[in-house]
Structure formats: C-alpha cells, structure tokens
Amino acid sequence: MLKVASYNIHKAIGTDRRRNPGRIIDVLNELDADIVALQESDRRFGVRAAAIPALLLEQNSDYRAIPLDVQIDSMGWHGNAILVRRSAIVHAHDIIHIPCLEPRGAVRAHIEIGDMHISTFGMHLDLSGLWRRKQAAAVIKLAKHYGQGMRSILMGDLNEWSANRGCLSDFKRSYSIVECGRSFHSRSPIARLDRIMHCPGLTAIEAGVHHSLAAKKASDHLPVWADLVENSCG
C-alpha cells in the first residue's frame, strides 16, 4: 500500500498569520505519507527561499525534498514541491512549464518505493477557469507520456470550486479523482480545492482530509491524503 498526500502550506503562514515552518513539519509527521505534493512551498518575494528550511526538515522528519535544480534557495518551482521519504529512490525529476496568465507551474518525478514505480505530478492551477483547463490539458498530456509503463498519481491545489465541471471534467477522462473531502478554509472547510487523482492501475482504498488541531492552525488549507494499492491489471 502507498500513502500519498497533497498540502498547500501557504508559505508556512498559519491562520494566526505567523510564519512557523515547524508546525508544517509537525503536520507532515502526523500524515506519515510516502509521497507529499506541496503547494506554496516557497516564500513569495525576494529570492523565493524555501518556506521550510532544508536543515529543519532533515532534522525533524523522515522527508526530503526532491531537488528541482532551478533556484538555489527554493524548495519548489512556482511553489510546487514533492517530498518523499529518505528511503525512496528518485529516478528522474523535472519542472513543467504550463500555459499561464499569472506565474504557475507544475513538477514531476519518477519515484521508486518498494517494488512500485510511480510517476508523480504536483500542481497548483490558476484562479481563472479558462486557464485551469489549458493547464489541465498540458499536465494530462505530459502525465500520459511520462507515465508509460508505471503507475501515475496527480496531486495539487486545482482551485476548482465546482464539483464536476471545469478542469475536473478534463482530468476525469483519464484519471480517477479520489473523494477526499473539503480542505479549504482550514478553520471551516467549505471547498474541495485540493485533489488527488490516479491512473486505472491504482485503487484508492481509503482517503480523507487531515483535521488535526495542528493542521487547522498551520495553514489556510488542510492536507488531503489517500491510501492506494496496485490493481492486478490496468
């Protein structure tokens, strides 16, 4: 079984408006997922330094950020990052340029955990519905290309407020969308903005939103998670 999660950490600024990366690490440790897609993982201004210092993550968790080789001080690409357990093997990684009106991007990695090879995509899509659909089309095309011969998982903050329309309808043509639940706003969740999607070769056996006291305070989004197993076919 593989546990994955997606978490918009809001640059480590909590609902009390304080920046506290230690709280984010506490939530990550509570989640105990094998792969985590982060959004807003870098600070907004200046050199876009990582919201979670690498040394703090190393000393206080079993996670490491997949290096994206873009900016020296950043963890992600336009805030998108992928965390894995230290025992995971990363065979490849890349940044993805997607159509955008405002600065947006996506990231991908080929990860080996146990005997499973996973093509993982992390994304944070646009506020505009038209641009979200353009971005979804670009991600779907690349996910199909890079996912050949392995299982594929797509995760992130889609910024899609509708239940079944917009970019969700585009993703559904190729991937199953896990019913995790409402993740935004963390104090009183009303929207399913954060999503986990997977190829037909996987099945979600359990999923949810992480509602711990720490999570409700650490960011304006709650993390979503899913337990996935491989199908015998697909």
XYZ file of N, CA, C and O in Angstrom, residues 66-137:
288
model
N 12.522 16.605 -3.232
C 13.168 16.223 -4.484
C 13.796 17.475 -5.099
O 13.114 18.477 -5.296
N 15.099 17.451 -5.385
C 15.749 18.651 -5.931
C 15.246 18.946 -7.336
O 15.133 18.048 -8.172
N 14.933 20.213 -7.584
C 14.408 20.586 -8.896
C 15.431 21.373 -9.721
O 15.189 21.669 -10.880
N 16.567 21.727 -9.099
C 17.686 22.336 -9.817
C 17.291 23.609 -10.564
O 17.693 23.829 -11.707
N 16.463 24.436 -9.890
C 16.029 25.674 -10.538
C 16.606 26.883 -9.820
O 17.427 27.610 -10.366
N 16.178 27.104 -8.583
C 16.685 28.219 -7.787
C 17.366 27.652 -6.538
O 16.831 26.754 -5.893
N 18.483 28.206 -6.191
C 19.320 27.653 -5.125
C 18.585 27.593 -3.797
O 18.636 26.595 -3.080
N 17.885 28.657 -3.444
C 17.274 28.745 -2.116
C 15.856 28.200 -2.069
O 15.266 28.097 -0.992
N 15.270 27.884 -3.204
C 13.875 27.459 -3.250
C 13.732 25.959 -3.051
O 14.634 25.182 -3.377
N 12.583 25.561 -2.544
C 12.243 24.147 -2.451
C 11.510 23.687 -3.702
O 11.645 22.541 -4.125
N 10.721 24.591 -4.297
C 9.846 24.189 -5.387
C 10.027 25.011 -6.647
O 10.970 25.794 -6.802
N 9.091 24.803 -7.544
C 9.016 25.521 -8.819
C 7.652 26.193 -8.848
O 6.633 25.533 -8.844
N 7.654 27.535 -8.813
C 6.414 28.291 -8.608
C 5.670 27.758 -7.384
O 4.438 27.676 -7.367
N 6.443 27.379 -6.374
C 5.867 26.917 -5.117
C 5.517 25.451 -5.061
O 5.170 24.937 -3.995
N 5.603 24.738 -6.176
C 5.272 23.309 -6.209
C 6.508 22.483 -5.860
O 7.573 22.664 -6.449
N 6.351 21.576 -4.910
C 7.456 20.708 -4.495
C 6.924 19.308 -4.235
O 5.719 19.116 -4.024
N 7.817 18.340 -4.260
C 7.460 16.955 -3.938
C 8.398 16.477 -2.839
O 9.622 16.547 -2.979
N 7.808 15.991 -1.757
C 8.569 15.391 -0.671
C 8.440 13.876 -0.732
O 7.363 13.362 -1.055
N 9.522 13.180 -0.401
C 9.495 11.717 -0.325
C 10.233 11.288 0.938
O 11.029 12.039 1.498
N 9.976 10.071 1.361
C 10.754 9.505 2.459
C 12.208 9.362 1.999
O 12.489 9.177 0.808
N 13.105 9.387 2.944
C 14.519 9.289 2.593
C 14.864 7.950 1.954
O 15.837 7.841 1.203
N 14.081 6.923 2.246
C 14.348 5.599 1.692
C 13.900 5.463 0.242
O 14.266 4.499 -0.438
N 13.098 6.408 -0.250
C 12.607 6.331 -1.635
C 13.746 6.585 -2.614
O 14.692 7.326 -2.331
N 13.631 5.989 -3.785
C 14.609 6.201 -4.855
C 13.972 7.100 -5.908
O 12.878 6.817 -6.406
N 14.654 8.187 -6.225
C 14.160 9.126 -7.241
C 14.968 8.913 -8.514
O 16.176 9.176 -8.543
N 14.302 8.431 -9.557
C 14.995 8.129 -10.809
C 15.077 9.338 -11.737
O 16.024 9.450 -12.525
N 14.088 10.212 -11.670
C 14.064 11.384 -12.552
C 13.152 12.439 -11.946
O 12.250 12.125 -11.167
N 13.402 13.684 -12.300
C 12.545 14.785 -11.842
C 12.657 15.923 -12.838
O 13.649 16.037 -13.572
N 11.642 16.779 -12.847
C 11.658 17.869 -13.819
C 10.641 18.925 -13.407
O 9.697 18.650 -12.669
N 10.867 20.135 -13.901
C 9.868 21.192 -13.774
C 9.045 21.223 -15.060
O 9.510 20.791 -16.119
N 7.827 21.702 -14.960
C 6.935 21.704 -16.110
C 6.409 23.114 -16.329
O 5.853 23.733 -15.414
N 6.603 23.621 -17.524
C 6.035 24.910 -17.903
C 4.616 24.669 -18.421
O 4.404 23.851 -19.322
N 3.649 25.349 -17.838
C 2.269 25.192 -18.271
C 1.732 26.546 -18.712
O 2.244 27.589 -18.297
N 0.699 26.569 -19.592
C 0.127 27.850 -20.012
C -0.343 28.632 -18.793
O -0.937 28.063 -17.871
N -0.062 29.935 -18.754
C -0.429 30.676 -17.551
C -0.701 32.147 -17.852
O -0.134 32.735 -18.767
N -1.575 32.710 -17.048
C -1.829 34.142 -17.048
C -1.005 34.789 -15.936
O -0.441 35.860 -16.101
N -0.957 34.126 -14.794
C -0.114 34.518 -13.673
C 0.940 33.422 -13.503
O 0.784 32.340 -14.046
N 2.019 33.683 -12.770
C 3.086 32.677 -12.649
C 2.566 31.354 -12.078
O 2.093 31.304 -10.948
N 2.633 30.316 -12.862
C 2.193 28.981 -12.439
C 3.146 27.950 -13.021
O 3.814 28.187 -14.026
N 3.163 26.784 -12.417
C 3.984 25.701 -12.929
C 3.553 24.391 -12.322
O 2.610 24.330 -11.534
N 4.222 23.345 -12.698
C 3.977 22.019 -12.137
C 5.322 21.297 -12.055
O 6.312 21.730 -12.664
N 5.363 20.225 -11.305
C 6.583 19.440 -11.157
C 6.242 17.964 -11.301
O 5.091 17.554 -11.093
N 7.243 17.188 -11.657
C 7.006 15.751 -11.790
C 8.244 14.986 -11.359
O 9.372 15.496 -11.375
N 8.041 13.726 -10.962
C 9.163 12.878 -10.566
C 8.804 11.419 -10.808
O 7.639 11.021 -10.711
N 9.813 10.630 -11.130
C 9.693 9.169 -11.206
C 10.285 8.630 -9.915
O 11.485 8.746 -9.670
N 9.431 8.050 -9.089
C 9.811 7.629 -7.739
C 9.629 6.120 -7.604
O 8.624 5.564 -8.053
N 10.593 5.482 -6.984
C 10.503 4.055 -6.686
C 10.366 3.874 -5.177
O 11.221 4.313 -4.409
N 9.281 3.234 -4.775
C 9.052 2.922 -3.366
C 8.699 1.440 -3.275
O 7.703 0.997 -3.853
N 9.516 0.680 -2.567
C 9.324 -0.769 -2.555
C 9.527 -1.302 -3.959
O 10.539 -1.024 -4.609
N 8.550 -2.047 -4.448
C 8.640 -2.555 -5.814
C 7.731 -1.795 -6.772
O 7.455 -2.249 -7.874
N 7.284 -0.616 -6.352
C 6.379 0.171 -7.172
C 7.095 1.385 -7.764
O 7.787 2.116 -7.055
N 6.927 1.594 -9.070
C 7.440 2.776 -9.746
C 6.262 3.721 -10.006
O 5.268 3.324 -10.617
N 6.400 4.961 -9.544
C 5.288 5.899 -9.604
C 5.707 7.164 -10.330
O 6.725 7.784 -10.006
N 4.908 7.542 -11.310
C 5.075 8.832 -11.967
C 4.181 9.823 -11.224
O 2.956 9.697 -11.245
N 4.798 10.788 -10.553
C 4.071 11.702 -9.676
C 4.112 13.124 -10.224
O 5.180 13.620 -10.593
N 2.959 13.772 -10.249
C 2.861 15.163 -10.680
C 2.269 15.998 -9.553
O 1.294 15.591 -8.912
N 2.856 17.159 -9.314
C 2.314 18.113 -8.363
C 2.019 19.414 -9.074
O 2.788 19.851 -9.942
N 0.910 20.064 -8.702
C 0.493 21.266 -9.440
C -0.299 22.215 -8.557
O -0.861 21.816 -7.534
N -0.341 23.471 -8.974
C -1.184 24.493 -8.355
C -1.743 25.308 -9.503
O -1.030 26.120 -10.104
N -3.014 25.076 -9.812
C -3.590 25.651 -11.022
C -4.134 27.059 -10.795
O -4.288 27.524 -9.672
N -4.458 27.710 -11.904
C -4.819 29.118 -11.929
C -6.171 29.392 -11.272
O -7.017 28.500 -11.148
N -6.374 30.650 -10.898
C -7.670 31.078 -10.372
C -8.711 31.204 -11.483
O -9.912 31.134 -11.222
N -8.261 31.389 -12.711
C -9.161 31.522 -13.852
C -9.540 30.153 -14.415
O -8.671 29.321 -14.698
N -10.831 29.909 -14.580
C -11.299 28.631 -15.102
C -10.777 28.311 -16.485
O -10.444 27.162 -16.783
N -10.689 29.314 -17.348
C -10.193 29.098 -18.706
C -8.742 28.636 -18.670
O -8.372 27.671 -19.342
N -7.912 29.295 -17.856
C -6.505 28.914 -17.776
C -6.324 27.591 -17.059
O -5.418 26.822 -17.386
N -7.194 27.298 -16.093
C -7.108 25.987 -15.428
C -7.276 24.865 -16.436
O -6.577 23.846 -16.387
N -8.211 25.011 -17.349
C -8.459 23.947 -18.336
C -7.279 23.820 -19.306
O -6.915 22.706 -19.699
N -6.673 24.924 -19.669
C -5.482 24.869 -20.517
C -4.341 24.170 -19.774
O -3.610 23.353 -20.349
N -4.193 24.489 -18.508
C -3.137 23.877 -17.705
C -3.392 22.391 -17.501
O -2.468 21.580 -17.568
N -4.662 22.039 -17.248
C -5.010 20.626 -17.084
C -4.672 19.842 -18.343
O -4.122 18.732 -18.271
N -4.982 20.403 -19.513
C -4.685 19.720 -20.777
C -3.191 19.474 -20.922
O -2.761 18.392 -21.363
